[in-house]
mmCIF file of C-alpha atoms in Angstrom:
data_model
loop_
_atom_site.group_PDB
_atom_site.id
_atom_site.type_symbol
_atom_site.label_atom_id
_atom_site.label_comp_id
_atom_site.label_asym_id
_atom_site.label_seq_id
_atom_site.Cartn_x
_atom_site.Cartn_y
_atom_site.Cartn_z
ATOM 1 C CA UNK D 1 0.000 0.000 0.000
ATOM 2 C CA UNK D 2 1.339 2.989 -0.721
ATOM 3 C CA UNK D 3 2.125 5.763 1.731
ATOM 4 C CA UNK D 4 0.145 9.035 2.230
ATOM 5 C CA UNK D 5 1.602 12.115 0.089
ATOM 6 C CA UNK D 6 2.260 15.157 1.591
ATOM 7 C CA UNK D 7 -0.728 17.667 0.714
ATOM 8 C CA UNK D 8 1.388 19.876 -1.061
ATOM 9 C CA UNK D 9 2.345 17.149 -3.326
ATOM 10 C CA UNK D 10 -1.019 15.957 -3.859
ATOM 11 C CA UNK D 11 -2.793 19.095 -4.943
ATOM 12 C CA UNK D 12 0.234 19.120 -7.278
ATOM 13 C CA UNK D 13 -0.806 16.081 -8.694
ATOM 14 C CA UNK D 14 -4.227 17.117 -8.737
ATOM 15 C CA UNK D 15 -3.748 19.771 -11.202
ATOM 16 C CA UNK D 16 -1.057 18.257 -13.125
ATOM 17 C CA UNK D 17 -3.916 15.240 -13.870
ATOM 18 C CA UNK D 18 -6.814 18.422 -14.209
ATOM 19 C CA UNK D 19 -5.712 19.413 -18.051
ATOM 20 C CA UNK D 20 -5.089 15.613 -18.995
ATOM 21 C CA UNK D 21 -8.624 14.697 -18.006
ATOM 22 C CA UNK D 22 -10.390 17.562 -19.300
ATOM 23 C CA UNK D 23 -9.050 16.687 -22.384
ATOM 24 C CA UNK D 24 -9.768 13.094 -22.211
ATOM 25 C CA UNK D 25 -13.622 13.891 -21.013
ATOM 26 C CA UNK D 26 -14.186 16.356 -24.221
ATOM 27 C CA UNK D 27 -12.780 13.879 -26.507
ATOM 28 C CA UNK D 28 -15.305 11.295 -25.412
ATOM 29 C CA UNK D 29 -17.992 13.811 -25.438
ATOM 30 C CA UNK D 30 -16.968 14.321 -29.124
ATOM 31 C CA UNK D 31 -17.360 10.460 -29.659
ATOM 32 C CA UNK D 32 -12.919 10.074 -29.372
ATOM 33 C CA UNK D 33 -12.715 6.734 -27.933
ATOM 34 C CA UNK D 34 -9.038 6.325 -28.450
ATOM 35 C CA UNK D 35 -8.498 8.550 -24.894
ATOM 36 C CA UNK D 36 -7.473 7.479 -22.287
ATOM 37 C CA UNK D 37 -5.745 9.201 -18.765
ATOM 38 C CA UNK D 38 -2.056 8.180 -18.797
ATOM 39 C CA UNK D 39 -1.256 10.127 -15.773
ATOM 40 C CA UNK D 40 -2.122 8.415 -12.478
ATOM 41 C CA UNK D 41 -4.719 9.831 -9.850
ATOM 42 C CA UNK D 42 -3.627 10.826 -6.364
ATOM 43 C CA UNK D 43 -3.858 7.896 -3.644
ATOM 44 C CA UNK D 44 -7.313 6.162 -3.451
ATOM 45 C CA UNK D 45 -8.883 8.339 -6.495
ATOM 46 C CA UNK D 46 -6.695 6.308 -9.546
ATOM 47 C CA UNK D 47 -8.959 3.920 -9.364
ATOM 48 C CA UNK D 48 -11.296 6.602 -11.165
ATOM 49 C CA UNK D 49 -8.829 6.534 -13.581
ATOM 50 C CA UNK D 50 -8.941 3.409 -14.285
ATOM 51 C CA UNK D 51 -12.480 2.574 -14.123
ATOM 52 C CA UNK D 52 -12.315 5.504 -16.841
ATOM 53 C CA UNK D 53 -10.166 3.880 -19.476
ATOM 54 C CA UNK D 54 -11.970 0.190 -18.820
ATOM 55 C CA UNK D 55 -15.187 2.136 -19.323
ATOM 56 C CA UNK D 56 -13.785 3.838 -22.348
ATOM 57 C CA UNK D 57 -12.495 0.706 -23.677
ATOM 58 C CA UNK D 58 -15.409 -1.571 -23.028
ATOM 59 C CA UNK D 59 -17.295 1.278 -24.990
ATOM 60 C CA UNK D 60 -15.068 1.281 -27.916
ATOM 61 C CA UNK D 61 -15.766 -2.501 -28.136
ATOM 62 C CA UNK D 62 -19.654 -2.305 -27.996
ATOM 63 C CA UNK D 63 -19.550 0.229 -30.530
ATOM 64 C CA UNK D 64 -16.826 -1.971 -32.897
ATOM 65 C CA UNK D 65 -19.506 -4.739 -32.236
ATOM 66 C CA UNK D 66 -22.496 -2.784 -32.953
ATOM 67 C CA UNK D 67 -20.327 -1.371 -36.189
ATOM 68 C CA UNK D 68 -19.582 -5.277 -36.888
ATOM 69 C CA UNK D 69 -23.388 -5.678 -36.314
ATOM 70 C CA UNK D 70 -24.382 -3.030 -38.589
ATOM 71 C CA UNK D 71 -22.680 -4.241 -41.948
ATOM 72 C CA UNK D 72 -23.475 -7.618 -41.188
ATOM 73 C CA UNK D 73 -27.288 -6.403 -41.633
ATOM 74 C CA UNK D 74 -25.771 -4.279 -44.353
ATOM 75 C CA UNK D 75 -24.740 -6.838 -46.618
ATOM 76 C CA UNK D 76 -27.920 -9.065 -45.143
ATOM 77 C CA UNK D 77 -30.299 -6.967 -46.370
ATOM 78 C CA UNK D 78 -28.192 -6.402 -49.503
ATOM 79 C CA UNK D 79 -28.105 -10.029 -50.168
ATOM 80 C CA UNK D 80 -31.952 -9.751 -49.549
ATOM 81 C CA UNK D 81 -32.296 -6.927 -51.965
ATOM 82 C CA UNK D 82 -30.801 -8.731 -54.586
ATOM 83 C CA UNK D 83 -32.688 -12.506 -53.884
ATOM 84 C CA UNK D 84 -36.079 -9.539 -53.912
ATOM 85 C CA UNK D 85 -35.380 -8.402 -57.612
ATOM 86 C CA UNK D 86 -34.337 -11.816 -58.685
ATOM 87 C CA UNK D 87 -37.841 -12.987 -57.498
ATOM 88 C CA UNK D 88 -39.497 -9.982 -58.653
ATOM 89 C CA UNK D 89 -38.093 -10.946 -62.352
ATOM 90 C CA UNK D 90 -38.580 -14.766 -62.052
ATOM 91 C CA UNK D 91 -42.276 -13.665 -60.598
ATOM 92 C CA UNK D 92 -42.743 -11.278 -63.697
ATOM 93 C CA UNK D 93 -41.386 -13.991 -66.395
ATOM 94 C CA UNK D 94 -43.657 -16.539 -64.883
ATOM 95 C CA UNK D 95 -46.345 -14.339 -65.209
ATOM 96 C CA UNK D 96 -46.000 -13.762 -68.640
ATOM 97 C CA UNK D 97 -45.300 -17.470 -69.110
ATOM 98 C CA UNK D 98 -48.704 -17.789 -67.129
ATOM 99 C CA UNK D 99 -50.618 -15.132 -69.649
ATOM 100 C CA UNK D 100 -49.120 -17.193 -72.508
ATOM 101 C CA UNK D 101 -50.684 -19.951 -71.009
ATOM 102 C CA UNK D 102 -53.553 -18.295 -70.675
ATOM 103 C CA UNK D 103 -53.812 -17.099 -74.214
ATOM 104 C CA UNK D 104 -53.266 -20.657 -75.866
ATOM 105 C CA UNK D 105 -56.073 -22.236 -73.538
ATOM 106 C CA UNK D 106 -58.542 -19.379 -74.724
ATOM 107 C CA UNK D 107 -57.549 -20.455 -77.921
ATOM 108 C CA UNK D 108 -57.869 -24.283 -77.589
ATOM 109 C CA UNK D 109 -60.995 -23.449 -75.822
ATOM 110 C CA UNK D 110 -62.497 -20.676 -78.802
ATOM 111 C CA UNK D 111 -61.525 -23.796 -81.364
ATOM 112 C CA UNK D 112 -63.347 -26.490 -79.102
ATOM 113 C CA UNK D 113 -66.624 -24.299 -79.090
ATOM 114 C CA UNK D 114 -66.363 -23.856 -82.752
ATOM 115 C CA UNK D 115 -65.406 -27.539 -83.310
ATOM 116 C CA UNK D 116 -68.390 -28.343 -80.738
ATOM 117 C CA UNK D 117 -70.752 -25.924 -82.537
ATOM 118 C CA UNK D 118 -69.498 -27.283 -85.893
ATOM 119 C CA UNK D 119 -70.425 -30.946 -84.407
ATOM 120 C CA UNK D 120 -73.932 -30.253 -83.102
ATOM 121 C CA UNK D 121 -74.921 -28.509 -86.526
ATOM 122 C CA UNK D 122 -73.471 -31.221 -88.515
ATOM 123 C CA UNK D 123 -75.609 -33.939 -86.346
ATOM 124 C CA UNK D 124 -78.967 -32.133 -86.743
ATOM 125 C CA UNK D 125 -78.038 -32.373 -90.333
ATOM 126 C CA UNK D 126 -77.029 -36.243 -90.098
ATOM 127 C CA UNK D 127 -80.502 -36.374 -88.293
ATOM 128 C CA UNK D 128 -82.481 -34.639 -90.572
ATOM 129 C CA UNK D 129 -80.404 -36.709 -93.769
ATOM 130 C CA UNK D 130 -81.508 -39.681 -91.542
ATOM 131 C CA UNK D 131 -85.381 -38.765 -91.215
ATOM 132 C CA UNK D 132 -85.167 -37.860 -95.313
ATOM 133 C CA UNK D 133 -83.710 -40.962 -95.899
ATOM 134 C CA UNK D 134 -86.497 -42.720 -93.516
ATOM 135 C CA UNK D 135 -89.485 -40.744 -95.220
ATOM 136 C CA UNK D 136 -87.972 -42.148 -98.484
ATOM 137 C CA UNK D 137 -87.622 -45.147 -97.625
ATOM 138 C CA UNK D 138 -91.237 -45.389 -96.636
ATOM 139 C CA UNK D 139 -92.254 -43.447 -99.927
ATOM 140 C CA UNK D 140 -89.958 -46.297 -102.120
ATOM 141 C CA UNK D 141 -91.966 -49.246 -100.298
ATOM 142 C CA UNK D 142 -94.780 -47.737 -100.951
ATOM 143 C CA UNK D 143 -94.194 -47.288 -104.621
ATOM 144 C CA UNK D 144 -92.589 -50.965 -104.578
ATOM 145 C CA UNK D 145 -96.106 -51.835 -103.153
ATOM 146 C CA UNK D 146 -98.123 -49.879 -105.575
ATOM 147 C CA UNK D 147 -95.769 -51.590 -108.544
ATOM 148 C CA UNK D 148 -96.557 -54.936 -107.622
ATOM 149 C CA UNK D 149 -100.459 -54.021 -107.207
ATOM 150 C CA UNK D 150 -100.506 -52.278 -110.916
ATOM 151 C CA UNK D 151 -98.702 -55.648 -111.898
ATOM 152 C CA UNK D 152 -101.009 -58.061 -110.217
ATOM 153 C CA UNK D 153 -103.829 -55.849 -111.915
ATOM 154 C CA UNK D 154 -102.099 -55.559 -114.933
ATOM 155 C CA UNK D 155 -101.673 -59.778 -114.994
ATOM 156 C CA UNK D 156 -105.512 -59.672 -114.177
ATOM 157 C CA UNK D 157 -106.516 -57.533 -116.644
ATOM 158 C CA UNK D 158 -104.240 -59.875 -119.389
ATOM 159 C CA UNK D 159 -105.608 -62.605 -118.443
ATOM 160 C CA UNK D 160 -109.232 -61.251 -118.314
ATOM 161 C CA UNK D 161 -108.326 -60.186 -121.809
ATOM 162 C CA UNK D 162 -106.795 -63.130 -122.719
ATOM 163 C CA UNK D 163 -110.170 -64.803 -121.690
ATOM 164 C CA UNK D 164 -112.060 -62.220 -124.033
ATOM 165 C CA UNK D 165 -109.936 -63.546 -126.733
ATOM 166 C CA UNK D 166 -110.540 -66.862 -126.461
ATOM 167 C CA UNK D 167 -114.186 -66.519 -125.917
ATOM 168 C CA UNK D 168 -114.398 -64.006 -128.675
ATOM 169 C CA UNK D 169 -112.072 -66.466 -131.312
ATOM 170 C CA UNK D 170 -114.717 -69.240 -129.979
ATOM 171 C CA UNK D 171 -117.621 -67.543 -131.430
ATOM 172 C CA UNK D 172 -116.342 -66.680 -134.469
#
């Protein structure tokens, strides 16, 4: 332990250490964290002093982490920037690919109707071909009909004539 100075010598010391830590105060009020009091403090008081230049160092060290911190989110939220407009494009090319898409199956789907319009009109014209084609069938077996009547009368009527004939060449 160290022995008491004489007063004289320690109000000496006390204003030889006065200039030093007014200067090492204003340059940590100005955000200097390099300071630092060199000169030691009379008897018991050095250890404000040092309690000083740990606090001054301890802060220098938050802020280096807090600096560390900073560009770490920095470059984070660079890297996020960039993986945001490379999205953003592969979003906008997909939904152009998507309006593509869209256009052919309007298309596709335009050329079904037609095709499906196209089929119904040509059945109700296979159905009306097939109702013709029934009516004339009818007409045809009814002419067929009529045919063999007229021939069954006309085989009548020859051999009613051909009995005229013979009666007729009998009396004669």
């Amino acid at each position: 332990e160290a022995l008491p100075l004489p007063r004289a010598e320690e109000a000496r010391q006390r204003q030889a250490a006065g200039p030093e830590r007014g200067t090492a105060y204003t340059g940590l009020a100005e955000g200097d964290l390099t300071v630092s009091l060199t000169q030691p403090f009379v008897g018991e008081l050095d250890h404000l002093r040092i309690d000083f230049n740990v606090s001054v160092e301890k802060l220098s060290k938050i802020l280096k982490q807090i600096q560390g911190s900073a560009n770490s989110m920095d470059e984070s939220a660079a890297e996020i920037r960039s993986a945001s407009n490379d999205l953003l494009k592969r979003t906008e090319q997909q939904a152009a690919a998507l309006q593509e898409t869209s256009n052919a199956f309007e298309d596709v789907a335009t050329s079904v109707r037609l095709a499906s319009t196209k089929a119904e009109e040509a059945s109700r014209i296979a159905a009306t071909a097939s109702s013709s084609t029934t009516r004339s069938r009818g007409v045809v077996t009814n002419a067929v009909e009529a045919m063999n009547r007229i021939q069954d009368a006309s085989n009548e009527i020859s051999q009613i004539t051909d009995l005229i004939d013979g009666i007729t060449f009998q009396t004669n």
